[in-house]
Amino acid sequence: MIQFINVSKAYKQHNVLENINLSINEGELVVLIGPSGCGKTTLLKMINRLIDPTAGQILINGTDIIAQDPIELRRNMGYVIQQTGLFVHMTVRENIEIVPHLAKLPQDEIVERTVKLMEMVGLPQEFLDRYPNHLSGGQQQRIGVARAFAMDPGIILMDEPFSALDPITRSQLQDELVNLQAKLRKTIVFVTHDMDEAVKIADRICILHSGDILQYDTPENILKNPADGFVSEFVGSKRIWSSPELIKAKDIMIRTPKITYPDMPMLKCIEKMRIENVDSLLVVDESEHLLGIIRARSIHAAPDKSEPVHTVMKPAQATADPNENIVALLKKVNSNNISNVPVVDENKRLLGLITNSSLVTTMSQQFIDFEEGEA
Ligand SMILES: Nc1ncnc2c1ncn2[C@@H]1O[C@H](COP(=O)(O)OP(=O)(O)OP(=O)(O)O)[C@@H](O)[C@H]1O
Ligand SMILES: [Mg+2]
C-alpha cells in the first residue's frame, strides 16, 4: 500500500501540491488525471523519490520512504514514461536486462525472464537484437512496459505511457494492460490526460486540479456523481455513453412498480390496472418475493374473474440483477421479445422494474446530450 500523508510540494514560494492525502491499495490500478500542470508527474515522481516532498510523509507498506535508499527503492518499482526512456544505443535485450544485470541476478535467470517478458508484451523474440529506433512507437512502448516489469516489482509507475501513440495502438496497449493487470495484480499508478483511458483501465481515478485532489473514486462513481462542477465538466456529460456498461439496472429501474398479491381476485386486479393505467401487475408474496406477472389479457380470457389471480399468473420470462448493465438488459429485452424485466435481488425479492420506455428514455438521453453539446 502507498500512502501520502499531508504531502505538499513547493518550488520556491510556489505550491505545486498542497496537503495531499491519498492511499493506494496493493494490487490496485489508480489513475491520476487532471489538466496540464496540476501536479500529476510531481506526485508520481515522489513515489520513487525522483522528487522529495517539501512537507508530509509517503509510506510504502507502512515504512516512510525518506528513510530508504532511493536506488534500492527504485529497484522494486517499474517506471514507464511517454518517450519510453529506452536507451537508443542499446539493443532491446540490453534495455530490458539493464536493471537485472545491475542487481546481479544469475545470467540464465535473466535470459529466461526476458523471453517471458517479450511474450507478455506480445513481441517476437527476434526483436531482442534490434535497436529501439528500428521499432514502431507502439513496439517501443511495449519494450518500455517489459523493462518496467523486468524486476517483477510490486509497484509500477506509468507517466502518460501511451499518449504519443496512434488511437488504435493506444487502445490495444490499454487492453493489454488491463489483461496483464488481471493476471499479475501489481500496484499501478498511471498518469493520463485522457478520461476515456482512465475509465477503461482504472480501479480508482484520482482527479487533480491545481495541486488538490478533487475526487478519488471508482470510474463508475465519478461518472455518476461528479464531486463538483469542475469534475463534471472535466468528465463530460456524454462520457457515460462511451462506457454504457456502467449504467446499471438499479440506475434506471422504476423503484415502485405496480404489484398485487396471489390471492387477490382478478376483478380487483383489473380495477387496479385501470386506475394505475398499466396493462400488467407484478405478483409478490407478503415479503415482496416475486412470484410472477399477471397481464390484463390473461384476466380477460379467464371465465370466472372472482377467482384469485394466481390461477392465471405467469412466471416472469426474464429477471435482472440490480447490477446488470444496460447493454445486457437491451439484449435480454430483444431476445425474449418482452417489454418488462423485473429487477430482483439474489433472494428473488422485487426491487424494481425495467420497462421498455425506461430503456428508451435512457437511450434517448444520449442524443439529447449530444445535440446540446453541438448547439
Ligand atoms: N523543477 C521545477 N521547478 C519549478 N516548477 C516546477 C518544477 N517541476 C514542475 N514544476 C511546476 O509544477 C507544476 C506541476 O508540474 P507537473 O509536471 O507535476 O504537472 P503535470 O500535471 O504532470 O502536467 P502535464 O500534464 O503537463 O505533464 C507545474 O506548474 C510545473 O511548472
Ligand atoms: Mg506530467
PDB file of C-alpha atoms and ligand atoms in Angstrom, residues 9-12 14-17 33-45 51 82 159-160 191-193 208 211, ligand 1:
ATOM      1  CA  LYS A   9       5.499  20.223  -2.644  1.00  0.00           C
ATOM      2  CA  ALA A  10       6.629  23.767  -3.327  1.00  0.00           C
ATOM      3  CA  TYR A  11       9.161  25.177  -5.764  1.00  0.00           C
ATOM      4  CA  LYS A  12      10.484  28.390  -4.254  1.00  0.00           C
ATOM      5  CA  HIS A  14       5.045  28.318  -5.444  1.00  0.00           C
ATOM      6  CA  ASN A  15       2.945  25.451  -4.066  1.00  0.00           C
ATOM      7  CA  VAL A  16       2.585  22.718  -6.648  1.00  0.00           C
ATOM      8  CA  LEU A  17       0.841  20.164  -4.418  1.00  0.00           C
ATOM      9  CA  ILE A  33      -5.760  12.606 -14.059  1.00  0.00           C
ATOM     10  CA  GLY A  34      -6.067  16.356 -14.389  1.00  0.00           C
ATOM     11  CA  PRO A  35      -5.164  19.304 -16.584  1.00  0.00           C
ATOM     12  CA  SER A  36      -1.600  20.050 -17.621  1.00  0.00           C
ATOM     13  CA  GLY A  37       0.496  21.420 -14.795  1.00  0.00           C
ATOM     14  CA  CYS A  38      -1.797  20.220 -11.990  1.00  0.00           C
ATOM     15  CA  GLY A  39       0.988  18.165 -10.419  1.00  0.00           C
ATOM     16  CA  LYS A  40       0.448  14.593 -11.688  1.00  0.00           C
ATOM     17  CA  THR A  41       4.059  13.921 -12.632  1.00  0.00           C
ATOM     18  CA  THR A  42       5.261  15.550  -9.425  1.00  0.00           C
ATOM     19  CA  LEU A  43       3.005  13.273  -7.373  1.00  0.00           C
ATOM     20  CA  LEU A  44       4.181  10.200  -9.286  1.00  0.00           C
ATOM     21  CA  LYS A  45       7.878  11.031  -9.017  1.00  0.00           C
ATOM     22  CA  ILE A  51      11.287  14.255  -6.194  1.00  0.00           C
ATOM     23  CA  GLN A  82       5.894   8.740 -22.517  1.00  0.00           C
ATOM     24  CA  ASP A 159       3.510   8.563 -16.705  1.00  0.00           C
ATOM     25  CA  GLU A 160       1.368   9.009 -19.827  1.00  0.00           C
ATOM     26  CA  VAL A 191      -0.891   9.241 -15.130  1.00  0.00           C
ATOM     27  CA  THR A 192      -3.012  10.388 -18.060  1.00  0.00           C
ATOM     28  CA  HIS A 193      -4.838  13.390 -19.519  1.00  0.00           C
ATOM     29  CA  LEU A 208      -6.266  16.550  -9.508  1.00  0.00           C
ATOM     30  CA  GLY A 211      -2.433  20.736  -6.631  1.00  0.00           C
TER      31      GLY A 211
HETATM   32  N1  LIG B   1      11.696  21.785 -11.152  1.00  0.00           N
HETATM   33  C1  LIG B   1      10.651  22.621 -11.127  1.00  0.00           C
HETATM   34  N2  LIG B   1      10.784  23.904 -10.733  1.00  0.00           N
HETATM   35  C2  LIG B   1       9.735  24.723 -10.689  1.00  0.00           C
HETATM   36  N3  LIG B   1       8.480  24.384 -11.002  1.00  0.00           N
HETATM   37  C3  LIG B   1       8.269  23.122 -11.403  1.00  0.00           C
HETATM   38  C4  LIG B   1       9.331  22.170 -11.479  1.00  0.00           C
HETATM   39  N4  LIG B   1       8.817  20.991 -11.893  1.00  0.00           N
HETATM   40  C5  LIG B   1       7.498  21.212 -12.078  1.00  0.00           C
HETATM   41  N5  LIG B   1       7.161  22.481 -11.789  1.00  0.00           N
HETATM   42  C6  LIG B   1       5.809  23.054 -11.825  1.00  0.00           C
HETATM   43  O1  LIG B   1       4.957  22.265 -11.043  1.00  0.00           O
HETATM   44  C7  LIG B   1       3.672  22.176 -11.623  1.00  0.00           C
HETATM   45  C8  LIG B   1       3.267  20.724 -11.740  1.00  0.00           C
HETATM   46  O2  LIG B   1       4.094  20.075 -12.670  1.00  0.00           O
HETATM   47  P1  LIG B   1       3.849  18.573 -13.117  1.00  0.00           P
HETATM   48  O3  LIG B   1       4.939  18.216 -14.060  1.00  0.00           O
HETATM   49  O4  LIG B   1       3.683  17.745 -11.919  1.00  0.00           O
HETATM   50  O5  LIG B   1       2.459  18.704 -13.855  1.00  0.00           O
HETATM   51  P2  LIG B   1       1.638  17.609 -14.661  1.00  0.00           P
HETATM   52  O6  LIG B   1       0.297  17.539 -14.046  1.00  0.00           O
HETATM   53  O7  LIG B   1       2.415  16.358 -14.785  1.00  0.00           O
HETATM   54  O8  LIG B   1       1.496  18.303 -16.093  1.00  0.00           O
HETATM   55  P3  LIG B   1       1.467  17.625 -17.570  1.00  0.00           P
HETATM   56  O9  LIG B   1       0.102  17.051 -17.723  1.00  0.00           O
HETATM   57  O10 LIG B   1       1.674  18.787 -18.492  1.00  0.00           O
HETATM   58  O11 LIG B   1       2.545  16.601 -17.652  1.00  0.00           O
HETATM   59  C9  LIG B   1       3.728  22.901 -12.928  1.00  0.00           C
HETATM   60  O12 LIG B   1       3.174  24.182 -12.760  1.00  0.00           O
HETATM   61  C10 LIG B   1       5.212  22.990 -13.217  1.00  0.00           C
HETATM   62  O13 LIG B   1       5.509  24.149 -13.944  1.00  0.00           O
END
